[in-house]
CSV table of C-alpha atoms in Angstrom, one decimal:
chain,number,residue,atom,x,y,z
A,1,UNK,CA,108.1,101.7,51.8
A,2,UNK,CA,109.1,100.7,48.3
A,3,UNK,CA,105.7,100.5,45.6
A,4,UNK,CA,106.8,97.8,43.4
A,5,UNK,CA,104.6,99.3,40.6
A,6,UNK,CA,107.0,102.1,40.4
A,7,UNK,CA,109.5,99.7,39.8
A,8,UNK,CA,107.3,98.3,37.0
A,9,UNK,CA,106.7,94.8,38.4
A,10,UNK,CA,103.2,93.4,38.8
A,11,UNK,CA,101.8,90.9,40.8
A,12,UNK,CA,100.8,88.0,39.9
A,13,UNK,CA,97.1,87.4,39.6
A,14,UNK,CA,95.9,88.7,36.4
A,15,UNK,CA,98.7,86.3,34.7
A,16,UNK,CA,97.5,83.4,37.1
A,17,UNK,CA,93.6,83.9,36.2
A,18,UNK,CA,94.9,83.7,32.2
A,19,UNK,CA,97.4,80.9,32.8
A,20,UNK,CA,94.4,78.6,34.5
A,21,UNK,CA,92.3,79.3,31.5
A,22,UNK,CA,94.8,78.9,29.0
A,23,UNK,CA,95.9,76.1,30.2
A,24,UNK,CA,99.7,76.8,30.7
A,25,UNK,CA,101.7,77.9,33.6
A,26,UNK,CA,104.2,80.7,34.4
A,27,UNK,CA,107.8,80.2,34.9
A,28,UNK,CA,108.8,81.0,38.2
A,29,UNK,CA,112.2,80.7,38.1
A,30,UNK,CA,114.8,81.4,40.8
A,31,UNK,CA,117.7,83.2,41.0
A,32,UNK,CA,120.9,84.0,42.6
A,33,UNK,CA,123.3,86.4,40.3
A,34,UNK,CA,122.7,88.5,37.5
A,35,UNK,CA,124.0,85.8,34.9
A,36,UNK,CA,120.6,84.2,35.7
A,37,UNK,CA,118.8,87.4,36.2
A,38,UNK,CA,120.1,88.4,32.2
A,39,UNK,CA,118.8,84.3,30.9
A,40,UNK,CA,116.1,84.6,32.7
A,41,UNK,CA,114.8,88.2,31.7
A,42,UNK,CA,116.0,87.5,27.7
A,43,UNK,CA,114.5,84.2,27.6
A,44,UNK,CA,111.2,85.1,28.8
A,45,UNK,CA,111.2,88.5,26.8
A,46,UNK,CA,112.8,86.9,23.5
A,47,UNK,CA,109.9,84.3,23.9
A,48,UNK,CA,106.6,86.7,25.1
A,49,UNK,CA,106.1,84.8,28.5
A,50,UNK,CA,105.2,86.5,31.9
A,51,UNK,CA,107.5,85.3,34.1
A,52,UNK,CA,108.4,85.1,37.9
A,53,UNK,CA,111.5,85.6,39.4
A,54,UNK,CA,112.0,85.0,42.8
A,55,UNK,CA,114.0,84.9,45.6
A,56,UNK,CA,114.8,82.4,48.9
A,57,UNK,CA,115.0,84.0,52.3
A,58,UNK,CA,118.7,83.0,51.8
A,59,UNK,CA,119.2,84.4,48.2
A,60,UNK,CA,117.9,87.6,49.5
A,61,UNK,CA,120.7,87.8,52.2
A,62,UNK,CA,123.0,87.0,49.5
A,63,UNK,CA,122.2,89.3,47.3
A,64,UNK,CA,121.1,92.5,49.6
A,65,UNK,CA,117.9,93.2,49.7
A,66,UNK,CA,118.4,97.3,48.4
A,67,UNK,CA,120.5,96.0,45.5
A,68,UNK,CA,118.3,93.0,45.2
A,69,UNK,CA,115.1,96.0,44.8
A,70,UNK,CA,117.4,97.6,41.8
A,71,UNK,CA,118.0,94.1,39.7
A,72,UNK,CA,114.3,94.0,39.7
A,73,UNK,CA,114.0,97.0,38.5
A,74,UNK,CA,116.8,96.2,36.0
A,75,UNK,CA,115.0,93.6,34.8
A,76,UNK,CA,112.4,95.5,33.6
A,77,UNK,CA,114.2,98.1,32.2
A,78,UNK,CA,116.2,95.4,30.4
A,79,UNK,CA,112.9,93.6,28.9
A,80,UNK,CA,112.1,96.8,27.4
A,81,UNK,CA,115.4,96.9,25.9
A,82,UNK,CA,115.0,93.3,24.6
A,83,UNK,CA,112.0,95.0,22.8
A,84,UNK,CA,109.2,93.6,25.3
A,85,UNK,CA,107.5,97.3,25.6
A,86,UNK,CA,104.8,95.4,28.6
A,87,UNK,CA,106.6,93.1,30.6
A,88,UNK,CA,104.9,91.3,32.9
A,89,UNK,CA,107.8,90.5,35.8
A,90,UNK,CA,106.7,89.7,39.1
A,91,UNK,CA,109.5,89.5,42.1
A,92,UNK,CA,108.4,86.6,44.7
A,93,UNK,CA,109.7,85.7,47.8
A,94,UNK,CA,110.6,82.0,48.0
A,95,UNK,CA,109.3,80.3,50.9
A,96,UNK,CA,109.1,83.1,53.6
A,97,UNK,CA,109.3,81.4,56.4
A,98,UNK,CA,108.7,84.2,59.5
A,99,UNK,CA,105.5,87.3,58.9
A,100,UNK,CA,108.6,89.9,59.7
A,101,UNK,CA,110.8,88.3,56.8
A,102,UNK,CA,107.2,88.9,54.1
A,103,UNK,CA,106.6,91.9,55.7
A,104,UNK,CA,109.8,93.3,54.8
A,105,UNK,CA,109.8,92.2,51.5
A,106,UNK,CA,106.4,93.9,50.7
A,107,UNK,CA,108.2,96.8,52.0
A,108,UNK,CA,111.2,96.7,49.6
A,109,UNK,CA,109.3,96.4,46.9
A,110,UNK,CA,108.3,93.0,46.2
A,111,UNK,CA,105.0,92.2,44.0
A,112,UNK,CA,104.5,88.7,45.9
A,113,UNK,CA,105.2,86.7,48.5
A,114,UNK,CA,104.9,83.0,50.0
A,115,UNK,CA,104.5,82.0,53.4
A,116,UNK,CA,105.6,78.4,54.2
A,117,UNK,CA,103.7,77.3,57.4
A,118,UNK,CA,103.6,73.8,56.5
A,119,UNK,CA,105.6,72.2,58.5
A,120,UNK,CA,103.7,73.9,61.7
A,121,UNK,CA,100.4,72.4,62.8
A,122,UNK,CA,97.5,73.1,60.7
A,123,UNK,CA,95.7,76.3,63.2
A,124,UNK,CA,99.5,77.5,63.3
A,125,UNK,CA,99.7,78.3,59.4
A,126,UNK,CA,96.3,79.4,59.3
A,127,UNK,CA,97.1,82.0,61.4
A,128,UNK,CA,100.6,82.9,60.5
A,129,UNK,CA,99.3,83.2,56.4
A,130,UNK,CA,96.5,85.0,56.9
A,131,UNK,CA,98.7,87.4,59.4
A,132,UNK,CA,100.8,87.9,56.1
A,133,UNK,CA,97.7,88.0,53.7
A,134,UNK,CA,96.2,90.8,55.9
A,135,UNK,CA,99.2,93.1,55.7
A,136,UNK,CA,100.1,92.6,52.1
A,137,UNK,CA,96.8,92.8,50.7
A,138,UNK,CA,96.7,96.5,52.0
A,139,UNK,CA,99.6,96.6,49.3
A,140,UNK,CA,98.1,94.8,46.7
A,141,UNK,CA,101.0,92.1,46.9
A,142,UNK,CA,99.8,88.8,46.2
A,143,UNK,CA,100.4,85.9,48.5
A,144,UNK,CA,101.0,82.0,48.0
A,145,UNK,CA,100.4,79.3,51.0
A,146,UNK,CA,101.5,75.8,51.4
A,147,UNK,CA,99.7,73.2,52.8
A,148,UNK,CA,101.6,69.7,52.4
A,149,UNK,CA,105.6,69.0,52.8
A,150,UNK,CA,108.0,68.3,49.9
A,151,UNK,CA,111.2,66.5,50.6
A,152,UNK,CA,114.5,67.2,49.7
A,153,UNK,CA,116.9,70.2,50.0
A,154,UNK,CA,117.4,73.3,49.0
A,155,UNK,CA,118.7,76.6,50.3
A,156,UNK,CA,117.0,76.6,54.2
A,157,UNK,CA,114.1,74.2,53.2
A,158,UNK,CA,114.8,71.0,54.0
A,159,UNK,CA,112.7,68.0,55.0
A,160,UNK,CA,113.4,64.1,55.2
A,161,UNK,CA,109.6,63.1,54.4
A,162,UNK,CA,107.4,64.4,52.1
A,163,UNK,CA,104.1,64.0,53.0
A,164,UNK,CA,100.9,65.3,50.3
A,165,UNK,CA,98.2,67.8,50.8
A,166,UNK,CA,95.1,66.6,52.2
A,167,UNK,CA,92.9,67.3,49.7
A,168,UNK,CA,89.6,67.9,52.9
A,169,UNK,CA,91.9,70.8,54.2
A,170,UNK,CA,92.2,73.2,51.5
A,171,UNK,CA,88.6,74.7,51.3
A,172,UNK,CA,88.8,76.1,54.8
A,173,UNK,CA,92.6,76.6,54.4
A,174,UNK,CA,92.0,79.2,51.4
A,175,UNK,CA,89.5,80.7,52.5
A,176,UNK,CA,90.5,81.2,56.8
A,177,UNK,CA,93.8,82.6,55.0
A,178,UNK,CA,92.7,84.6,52.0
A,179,UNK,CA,95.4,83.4,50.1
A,180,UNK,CA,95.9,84.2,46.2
A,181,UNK,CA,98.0,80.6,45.5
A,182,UNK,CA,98.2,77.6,47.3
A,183,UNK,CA,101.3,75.2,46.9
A,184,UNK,CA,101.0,71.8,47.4
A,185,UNK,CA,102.6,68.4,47.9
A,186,UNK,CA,102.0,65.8,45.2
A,187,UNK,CA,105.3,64.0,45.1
A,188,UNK,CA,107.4,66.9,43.4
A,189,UNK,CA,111.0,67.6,45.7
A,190,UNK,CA,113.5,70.3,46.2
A,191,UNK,CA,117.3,69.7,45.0
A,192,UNK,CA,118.9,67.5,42.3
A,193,UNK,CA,118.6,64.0,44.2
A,194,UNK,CA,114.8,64.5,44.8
A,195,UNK,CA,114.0,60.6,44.7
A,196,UNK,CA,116.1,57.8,46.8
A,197,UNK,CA,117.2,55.0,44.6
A,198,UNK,CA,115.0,52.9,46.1
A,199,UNK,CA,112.1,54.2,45.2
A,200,UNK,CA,112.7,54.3,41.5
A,201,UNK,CA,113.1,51.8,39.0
A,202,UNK,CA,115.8,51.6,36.3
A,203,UNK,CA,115.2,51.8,32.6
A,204,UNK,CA,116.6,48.7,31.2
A,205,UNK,CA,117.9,50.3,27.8
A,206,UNK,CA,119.2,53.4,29.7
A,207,UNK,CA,120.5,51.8,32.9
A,208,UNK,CA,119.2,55.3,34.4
A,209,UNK,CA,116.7,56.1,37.0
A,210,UNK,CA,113.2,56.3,36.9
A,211,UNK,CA,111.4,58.6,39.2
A,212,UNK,CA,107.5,57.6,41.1
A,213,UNK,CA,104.6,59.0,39.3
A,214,UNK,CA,103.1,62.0,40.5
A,215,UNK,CA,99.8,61.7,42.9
A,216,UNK,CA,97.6,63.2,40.2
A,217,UNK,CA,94.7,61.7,42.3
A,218,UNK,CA,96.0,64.5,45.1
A,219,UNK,CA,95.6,67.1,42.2
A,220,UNK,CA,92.8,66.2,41.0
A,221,UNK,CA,91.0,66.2,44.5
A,222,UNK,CA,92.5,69.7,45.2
A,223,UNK,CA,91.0,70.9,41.8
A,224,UNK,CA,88.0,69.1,42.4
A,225,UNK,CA,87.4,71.1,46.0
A,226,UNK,CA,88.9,74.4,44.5
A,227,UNK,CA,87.7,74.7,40.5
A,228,UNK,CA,89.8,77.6,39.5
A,229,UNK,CA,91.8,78.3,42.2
A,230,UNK,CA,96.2,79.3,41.7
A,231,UNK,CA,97.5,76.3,42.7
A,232,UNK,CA,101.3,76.0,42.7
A,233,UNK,CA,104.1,73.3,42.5
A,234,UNK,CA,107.5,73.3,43.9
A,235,UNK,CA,110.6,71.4,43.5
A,236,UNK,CA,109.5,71.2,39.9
A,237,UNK,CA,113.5,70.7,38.0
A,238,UNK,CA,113.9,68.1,36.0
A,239,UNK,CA,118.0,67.9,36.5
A,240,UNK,CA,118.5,67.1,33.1
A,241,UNK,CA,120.9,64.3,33.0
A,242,UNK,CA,123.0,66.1,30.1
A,243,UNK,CA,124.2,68.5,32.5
A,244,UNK,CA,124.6,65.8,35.2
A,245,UNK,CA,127.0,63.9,32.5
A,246,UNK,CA,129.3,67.4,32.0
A,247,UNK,CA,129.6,68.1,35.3
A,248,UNK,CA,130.6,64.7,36.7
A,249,UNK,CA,132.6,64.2,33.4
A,250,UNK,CA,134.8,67.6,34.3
A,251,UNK,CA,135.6,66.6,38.1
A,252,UNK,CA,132.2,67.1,39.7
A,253,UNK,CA,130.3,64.4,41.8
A,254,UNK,CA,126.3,64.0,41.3
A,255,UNK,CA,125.8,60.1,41.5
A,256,UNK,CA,122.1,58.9,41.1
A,257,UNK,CA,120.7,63.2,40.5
A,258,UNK,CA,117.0,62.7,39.4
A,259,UNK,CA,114.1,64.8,38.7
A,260,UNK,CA,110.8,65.2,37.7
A,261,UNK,CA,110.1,64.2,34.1
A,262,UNK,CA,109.0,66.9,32.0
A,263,UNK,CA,105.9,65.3,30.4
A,264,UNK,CA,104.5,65.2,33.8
A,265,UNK,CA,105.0,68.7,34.9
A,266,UNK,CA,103.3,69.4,31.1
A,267,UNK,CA,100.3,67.0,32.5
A,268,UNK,CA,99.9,69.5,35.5
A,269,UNK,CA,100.9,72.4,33.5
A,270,UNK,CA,97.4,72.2,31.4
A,271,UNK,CA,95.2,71.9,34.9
A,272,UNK,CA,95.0,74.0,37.4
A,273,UNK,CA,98.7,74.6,38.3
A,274,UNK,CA,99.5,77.6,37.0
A,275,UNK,CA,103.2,78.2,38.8
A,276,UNK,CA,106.2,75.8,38.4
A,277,UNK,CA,109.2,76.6,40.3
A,278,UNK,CA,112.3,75.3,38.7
A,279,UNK,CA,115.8,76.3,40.5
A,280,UNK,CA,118.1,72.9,40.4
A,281,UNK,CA,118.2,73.3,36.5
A,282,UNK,CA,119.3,76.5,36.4
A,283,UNK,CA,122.0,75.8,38.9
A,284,UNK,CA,122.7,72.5,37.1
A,285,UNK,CA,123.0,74.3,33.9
A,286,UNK,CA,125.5,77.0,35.3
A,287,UNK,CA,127.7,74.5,36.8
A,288,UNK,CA,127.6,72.4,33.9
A,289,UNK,CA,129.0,75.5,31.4
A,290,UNK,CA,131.4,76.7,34.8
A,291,UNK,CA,133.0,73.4,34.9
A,292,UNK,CA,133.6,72.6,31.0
A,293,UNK,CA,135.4,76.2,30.9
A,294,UNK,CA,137.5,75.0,33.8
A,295,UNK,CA,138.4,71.9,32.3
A,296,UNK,CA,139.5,73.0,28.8
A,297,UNK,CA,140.6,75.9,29.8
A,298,UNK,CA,142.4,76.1,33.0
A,299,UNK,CA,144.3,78.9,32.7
A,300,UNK,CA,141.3,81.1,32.5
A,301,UNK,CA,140.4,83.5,35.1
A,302,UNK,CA,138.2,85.7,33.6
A,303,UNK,CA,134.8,85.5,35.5
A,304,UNK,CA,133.4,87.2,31.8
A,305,UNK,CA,134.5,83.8,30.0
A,306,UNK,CA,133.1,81.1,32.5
A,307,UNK,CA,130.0,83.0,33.4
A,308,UNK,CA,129.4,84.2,29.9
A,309,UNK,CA,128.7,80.4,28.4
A,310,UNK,CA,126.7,79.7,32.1
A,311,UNK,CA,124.4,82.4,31.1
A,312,UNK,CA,124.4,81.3,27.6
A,313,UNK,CA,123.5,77.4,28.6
A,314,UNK,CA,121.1,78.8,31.0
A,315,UNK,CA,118.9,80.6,28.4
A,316,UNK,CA,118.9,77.5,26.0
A,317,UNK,CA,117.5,75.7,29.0
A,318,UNK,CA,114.9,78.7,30.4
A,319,UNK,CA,113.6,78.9,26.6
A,320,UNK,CA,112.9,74.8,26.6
A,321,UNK,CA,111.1,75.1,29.7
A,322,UNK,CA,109.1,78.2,28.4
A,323,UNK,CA,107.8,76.7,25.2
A,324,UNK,CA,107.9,73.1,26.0
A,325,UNK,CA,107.0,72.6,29.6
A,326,UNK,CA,105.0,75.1,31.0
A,327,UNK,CA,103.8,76.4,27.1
A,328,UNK,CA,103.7,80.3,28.3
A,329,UNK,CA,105.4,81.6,25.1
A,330,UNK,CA,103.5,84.1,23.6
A,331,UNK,CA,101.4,84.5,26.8
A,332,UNK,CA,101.7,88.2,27.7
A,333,UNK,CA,98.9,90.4,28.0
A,334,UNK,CA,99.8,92.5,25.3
């Protein structure tokens, strides 16, 4: 049994409780090597944000979970390094999707966890996230719930319909469950094609895209029937279409890539949803920088001098998102 206060993470409802009153949200962003570990951890430090970083059931296999329980630690070590003498760095599991897979994550040292029962029937989630809330409460790991389904794919989750919370539900969802956070469905997506052509419109000028409103009317019920309570939004990236334009202008293939637009996730960012996952950008970004080295360069084989400017890119894009999405700069406790 690995504390995750000895390996100086925290969980993640002191920052929640100040992010819902502040009226900003915390990054939660994921990650899959230490290039995006380093941007993530210098961005967030270099700007005074608490940040999450968190893992997919399948990142975590990738990774290795005993070396995945010394980057964390890493990363805090490293803030300190960067001059951030109190981080605030909480390691999350990424829609858990079995009790045994949270469980063992509370045990390796993770600081929170989410349980995704959402696509079983409602009594089935009740029963599988409180099972999980019971055992990592004894731990003081915090624990996020979903009720709703996004579409879209990424990693293991994948779903062909999304279909939004029920606003009636989540009163005697939180409180059957005991959950810290709830995630839910208001028309956000996993992946970089998150919207089908057809249900978008196209800017004239442009000629690009243009994504479906989000159900603020779903928000704003949830809020209404739970004033102050975490709530959580997923399949928040916004695949900016400059890195679209690189990669499919250096051999890649990403026709029609849309996500949400930024001035909406700032909307939702000043309510009540105080965690934004964002994981499509990032690997957007990385591609983006891997690709242009490729192309000018493609004689290079130095993993140093591809992944060095993907790290680089993916900063510049974590610090946009910090300041002028999800306005947690300067957020920390102390």
């Amino acid at each position: 049994m690995v504390d995750y206060k000895t390996l100086g993470l925290v969980n993640s409802r002191a920052m929640f409780s100040r992010a819902i009153n502040g009226g900003y949200a915390i990054p939660a962003f994921n990650f899959n090597n230490m290039e995006q570990l380093q941007a993530i951890v210098k961005a967030s430090s270099e700007l005074r944000s608490p940040v999450i970083i968190q893992v997919s059931k399948g990142a975590r296999q990738y990774a290795n979970q005993t070396l995945l329980r010394y980057m964390a630690q890493g990363a805090v070590e490293y803030a300190k390094e960067l001059g951030c003498a109190h981080p605030e760095i909480v390691l999350h599991l990424d829609h858990g999707d079995t009790f045994e897979l949270c469980k063992s994550c509370v045990d390796m040292g993770f600081s929170s966890v989410m349980i995704d029962g959402s696509s079983l029937p409602y009594d089935d989630n009740v029963a599988l996230t409180k099972k999980v809330v019971e055992y990592a409460h004894q731990f003081d790991v915090t624990v996020e719930g979903e009720l709703g389904v996004l579409a879209g794919v990424e990693d293991e989750v994948a779903s062909e319909v999304s279909h939004y919370t029920k606003p009636e539900e989540v009163i005697d969802f939180v409180t059957k469950t005991g959950v810290d956070s709830l995630a839910i469905s208001i028309g956000t997506s996993h992946g970089a094609y998150k919207f089908k052509p057809e249900q978008c419109t196209r800017d004239p000028k442009t000629g690009l895209l243009v994504p479906p409103p989000l159900a603020f009317d779903v928000l704003d019920a949830v809020m209404e029937k739970l004033p102050g309570f975490p709530i959580v939004l997923h399949g928040s990236s916004s695949v900016p279409q400059e890195y679209v334009k690189i990669i499919n202008e250096h051999g890649g293939k990403l026709p029609d890539a849309i996500g949400i637009p930024e001035e909406q996730l700032r909307k939702a960012a000043k309510s009540a949803v105080c965690k934004i996952n964002i994981d499509s950008d990032s690997r957007l970004a990385f591609t983006a920088a891997v690709r242009k080295v490729f192309a000018e360069k493609p004689g290079e084989f130095d993993p140093r001098k591809y992944c060095g400017p993907a790290r680089d890119l993916m900063e510049e894009m974590y610090k946009h998102k910090i300041i002028d999405v999800l306005g947690s700069d300067g957020k920390l406790a102390q």
